[in-house]
C-alpha positions as protocol buffer text, in pm:
chain_id: "A"
residue {
  index: 1
  type: MET
  ca { x: -857 y: -706 z: -1274 }
}
residue {
  index: 2
  type: ASN
  ca { x: -1094 y: -414 z: -1149 }
}
residue {
  index: 3
  type: LEU
  ca { x: -900 y: -241 z: -902 }
}
residue {
  index: 4
  type: THR
  ca { x: -1201 y: -93 z: -660 }
}
residue {
  index: 5
  type: TRP
  ca { x: -1157 y: 103 z: -342 }
}
residue {
  index: 6
  type: ASP
  ca { x: -1402 y: 352 z: -82 }
}
residue {
  index: 7
  type: ARG
  ca { x: -1457 y: 677 z: -311 }
}
residue {
  index: 8
  type: ALA
  ca { x: -1646 y: 844 z: -19 }
}
residue {
  index: 9
  type: ARG
  ca { x: -1344 y: 800 z: 193 }
}
residue {
  index: 10
  type: GLU
  ca { x: -1171 y: 1041 z: -77 }
}
residue {
  index: 11
  type: ALA
  ca { x: -1365 y: 1309 z: 51 }
}
residue {
  index: 12
  type: ARG
  ca { x: -1305 y: 1268 z: 409 }
}
residue {
  index: 13
  type: ASP
  ca { x: -897 y: 1188 z: 435 }
}
residue {
  index: 14
  type: GLY
  ca { x: -777 y: 1391 z: 159 }
}
residue {
  index: 15
  type: ASN
  ca { x: -649 y: 1326 z: -168 }
}
residue {
  index: 16
  type: TYR
  ca { x: -274 y: 1368 z: -228 }
}
residue {
  index: 17
  type: PRO
  ca { x: -202 y: 1384 z: -634 }
}
residue {
  index: 18
  type: GLU
  ca { x: 182 y: 1439 z: -604 }
}
residue {
  index: 19
  type: ILE
  ca { x: 260 y: 1206 z: -354 }
}
residue {
  index: 20
  type: ARG
  ca { x: 59 y: 923 z: -588 }
}
residue {
  index: 21
  type: GLY
  ca { x: 242 y: 1050 z: -841 }
}
residue {
  index: 22
  type: ARG
  ca { x: 605 y: 977 z: -672 }
}
residue {
  index: 23
  type: LEU
  ca { x: 493 y: 662 z: -530 }
}
residue {
  index: 24
  type: ILE
  ca { x: 442 y: 555 z: -861 }
}
residue {
  index: 25
  type: ASP
  ca { x: 700 y: 735 z: -1028 }
}
residue {
  index: 26
  type: LEU
  ca { x: 982 y: 555 z: -814 }
}
residue {
  index: 27
  type: ILE
  ca { x: 778 y: 222 z: -784 }
}
residue {
  index: 28
  type: ARG
  ca { x: 840 y: 180 z: -1201 }
}
residue {
  index: 29
  type: LYS
  ca { x: 1166 y: 306 z: -1141 }
}
residue {
  index: 30
  type: GLY
  ca { x: 1242 y: -10 z: -922 }
}
residue {
  index: 31
  type: ARG
  ca { x: 1335 y: 262 z: -609 }
}
residue {
  index: 32
  type: ARG
  ca { x: 1177 y: 12 z: -424 }
}
residue {
  index: 33
  type: TRP
  ca { x: 1218 y: -218 z: -157 }
}
residue {
  index: 34
  type: SER
  ca { x: 1030 y: -400 z: 154 }
}
residue {
  index: 35
  type: ALA
  ca { x: 1301 y: -558 z: 389 }
}
residue {
  index: 36
  type: PHE
  ca { x: 1186 y: -582 z: 795 }
}
residue {
  index: 37
  type: THR
  ca { x: 1409 y: -431 z: 1025 }
}
residue {
  index: 38
  type: SER
  ca { x: 1314 y: -392 z: 1405 }
}
residue {
  index: 39
  type: TYR
  ca { x: 1364 y: 10 z: 1363 }
}
residue {
  index: 40
  type: ARG
  ca { x: 1134 y: -1 z: 1092 }
}
residue {
  index: 41
  type: PRO
  ca { x: 921 y: -306 z: 1087 }
}
residue {
  index: 42
  type: THR
  ca { x: 743 y: -444 z: 739 }
}
residue {
  index: 43
  type: GLU
  ca { x: 401 y: -674 z: 739 }
}
residue {
  index: 44
  type: ILE
  ca { x: 386 y: -838 z: 394 }
}
residue {
  index: 45
  type: ARG
  ca { x: 169 y: -1091 z: 348 }
}
residue {
  index: 46
  type: PRO
  ca { x: 65 y: -1139 z: -12 }
}
residue {
  index: 47
  type: TRP
  ca { x: -44 y: -1537 z: 64 }
}
residue {
  index: 48
  type: GLU
  ca { x: -368 y: -1402 z: 233 }
}
residue {
  index: 49
  type: ILE
  ca { x: -473 y: -1227 z: -103 }
}
residue {
  index: 50
  type: VAL
  ca { x: -659 y: -1409 z: -350 }
}
residue {
  index: 51
  type: HIS
  ca { x: -609 y: -1301 z: -714 }
}
residue {
  index: 52
  type: PRO
  ca { x: -989 y: -1277 z: -854 }
}
residue {
  index: 53
  type: GLU
  ca { x: -845 y: -1386 z: -1238 }
}
residue {
  index: 54
  type: THR
  ca { x: -678 y: -1719 z: -1091 }
}
residue {
  index: 55
  type: GLY
  ca { x: -838 y: -1787 z: -751 }
}
residue {
  index: 56
  type: LEU
  ca { x: -496 y: -1834 z: -630 }
}
residue {
  index: 57
  type: PRO
  ca { x: -271 y: -1676 z: -314 }
}
residue {
  index: 58
  type: LEU
  ca { x: -120 y: -1365 z: -506 }
}
residue {
  index: 59
  type: PRO
  ca { x: 283 y: -1431 z: -525 }
}
residue {
  index: 60
  type: ARG
  ca { x: 536 y: -1213 z: -350 }
}
residue {
  index: 61
  type: SER
  ca { x: 651 y: -1113 z: -723 }
}
residue {
  index: 62
  type: SER
  ca { x: 337 y: -968 z: -802 }
}
residue {
  index: 63
  type: VAL
  ca { x: 274 y: -757 z: -468 }
}
residue {
  index: 64
  type: TRP
  ca { x: 425 y: -418 z: -647 }
}
residue {
  index: 65
  type: THR
  ca { x: 277 y: -455 z: -945 }
}
residue {
  index: 66
  type: VAL
  ca { x: -36 y: -456 z: -770 }
}
residue {
  index: 67
  type: VAL
  ca { x: 15 y: -208 z: -510 }
}
residue {
  index: 68
  type: GLU
  ca { x: 149 y: 44 z: -848 }
}
residue {
  index: 69
  type: GLY
  ca { x: -200 y: -80 z: -1049 }
}
residue {
  index: 70
  type: PHE
  ca { x: -391 y: 77 z: -705 }
}
residue {
  index: 71
  type: LEU
  ca { x: -225 y: 411 z: -723 }
}
residue {
  index: 72
  type: GLY
  ca { x: -212 y: 404 z: -1072 }
}
residue {
  index: 73
  type: SER
  ca { x: -617 y: 362 z: -1059 }
}
residue {
  index: 74
  type: GLY
  ca { x: -615 y: 662 z: -840 }
}
residue {
  index: 75
  type: VAL
  ca { x: -654 y: 546 z: -533 }
}
residue {
  index: 76
  type: PRO
  ca { x: -605 y: 816 z: -280 }
}
residue {
  index: 77
  type: PRO
  ca { x: -284 y: 747 z: -29 }
}
residue {
  index: 78
  type: ARG
  ca { x: -380 y: 900 z: 307 }
}
residue {
  index: 79
  type: ARG
  ca { x: -116 y: 1043 z: 585 }
}
residue {
  index: 80
  type: ILE
  ca { x: -29 y: 808 z: 846 }
}
residue {
  index: 81
  type: GLY
  ca { x: 182 y: 921 z: 1167 }
}
residue {
  index: 82
  type: LEU
  ca { x: 401 y: 634 z: 1232 }
}
residue {
  index: 83
  type: ARG
  ca { x: 430 y: 428 z: 1566 }
}
residue {
  index: 84
  type: GLN
  ca { x: 755 y: 289 z: 1466 }
}
residue {
  index: 85
  type: PRO
  ca { x: 956 y: 507 z: 1428 }
}
residue {
  index: 86
  type: PRO
  ca { x: 779 y: 760 z: 1652 }
}
residue {
  index: 87
  type: GLY
  ca { x: 700 y: 1067 z: 1414 }
}
residue {
  index: 88
  type: GLU
  ca { x: 790 y: 966 z: 1103 }
}
residue {
  index: 89
  type: VAL
  ca { x: 500 y: 963 z: 822 }
}
residue {
  index: 90
  type: ALA
  ca { x: 402 y: 706 z: 567 }
}
residue {
  index: 91
  type: TRP
  ca { x: 84 y: 690 z: 281 }
}
residue {
  index: 92
  type: GLY
  ca { x: -218 y: 388 z: 308 }
}
residue {
  index: 93
  type: PHE
  ca { x: -487 y: 319 z: 161 }
}
residue {
  index: 94
  type: ARG
  ca { x: -732 y: -25 z: 145 }
}
residue {
  index: 95
  type: ALA
  ca { x: -860 y: -142 z: -165 }
}
residue {
  index: 96
  type: ARG
  ca { x: -1021 y: -420 z: -420 }
}
residue {
  index: 97
  type: MET
  ca { x: -888 y: -603 z: -629 }
}
residue {
  index: 98
  type: SER
  ca { x: -1209 y: -673 z: -794 }
}
residue {
  index: 99
  type: SER
  ca { x: -1553 y: -610 z: -610 }
}
residue {
  index: 100
  type: GLU
  ca { x: -1591 y: -955 z: -472 }
}
residue {
  index: 101
  type: SER
  ca { x: -1204 y: -1000 z: -335 }
}
residue {
  index: 102
  type: ALA
  ca { x: -1115 y: -897 z: 51 }
}
residue {
  index: 103
  type: THR
  ca { x: -928 y: -553 z: 114 }
}
residue {
  index: 104
  type: VAL
  ca { x: -601 y: -525 z: 82 }
}
residue {
  index: 105
  type: TYR
  ca { x: -427 y: -265 z: 337 }
}
residue {
  index: 106
  type: VAL
  ca { x: -97 y: -151 z: 182 }
}
residue {
  index: 107
  type: LYS
  ca { x: 113 y: 57 z: 378 }
}
residue {
  index: 108
  type: LEU
  ca { x: 467 y: 300 z: 214 }
}
residue {
  index: 109
  type: GLN
  ca { x: 700 y: 487 z: 309 }
}
residue {
  index: 110
  type: LEU
  ca { x: 964 y: 761 z: 102 }
}
residue {
  index: 111
  type: PHE
  ca { x: 1344 y: 837 z: 183 }
}
residue {
  index: 112
  type: GLY
  ca { x: 1401 y: 1100 z: -94 }
}
residue {
  index: 113
  type: SER
  ca { x: 1409 y: 868 z: -372 }
}
residue {
  index: 114
  type: LYS
  ca { x: 1322 y: 535 z: -243 }
}
residue {
  index: 115
  type: VAL
  ca { x: 992 y: 367 z: -128 }
}
residue {
  index: 116
  type: LEU
  ca { x: 979 y: 134 z: 151 }
}
residue {
  index: 117
  type: LEU
  ca { x: 635 y: -145 z: 135 }
}
residue {
  index: 118
  type: ARG
  ca { x: 555 y: -114 z: 528 }
}
residue {
  index: 119
  type: SER
  ca { x: 228 y: -314 z: 466 }
}
residue {
  index: 120
  type: PHE
  ca { x: 40 y: -535 z: 231 }
}
residue {
  index: 121
  type: HIS
  ca { x: -199 y: -783 z: 320 }
}
residue {
  index: 122
  type: GLU
  ca { x: -572 y: -825 z: 393 }
}
residue {
  index: 123
  type: ALA
  ca { x: -745 y: -557 z: 603 }
}
residue {
  index: 124
  type: GLU
  ca { x: -790 y: -626 z: 949 }
}
residue {
  index: 125
  type: TYR
  ca { x: -1072 y: -384 z: 1033 }
}
residue {
  index: 126
  type: ASP
  ca { x: -1182 y: -25 z: 876 }
}
residue {
  index: 127
  type: ASP
  ca { x: -1051 y: 263 z: 1044 }
}
């Protein structure tokens, strides 16, 4: 896999290496989850993403590996103010599994020693 992202946005949106490192560490330690609740809704749609090496939809079991790969390759997380729940913060980014792949939108929320996957799906727009 040749993970890519728009490096021009990195300077504009900032780069949070301490946040990226913390997210990677928590993911590797298995301190992660992606359960939907009405208070903290999630939108996880891996079937929209075609794996560039297999040509098949990405299985749900591979989502965390892909997220860790993006972060490990240096994709800069961007701070996002959440609407639900109001006032809380998450970290998001857009990246591609290859230069020909669709852009994947990922949003993660930190909770002390855990990370919640709030979004993983094809990017619907570019802000």
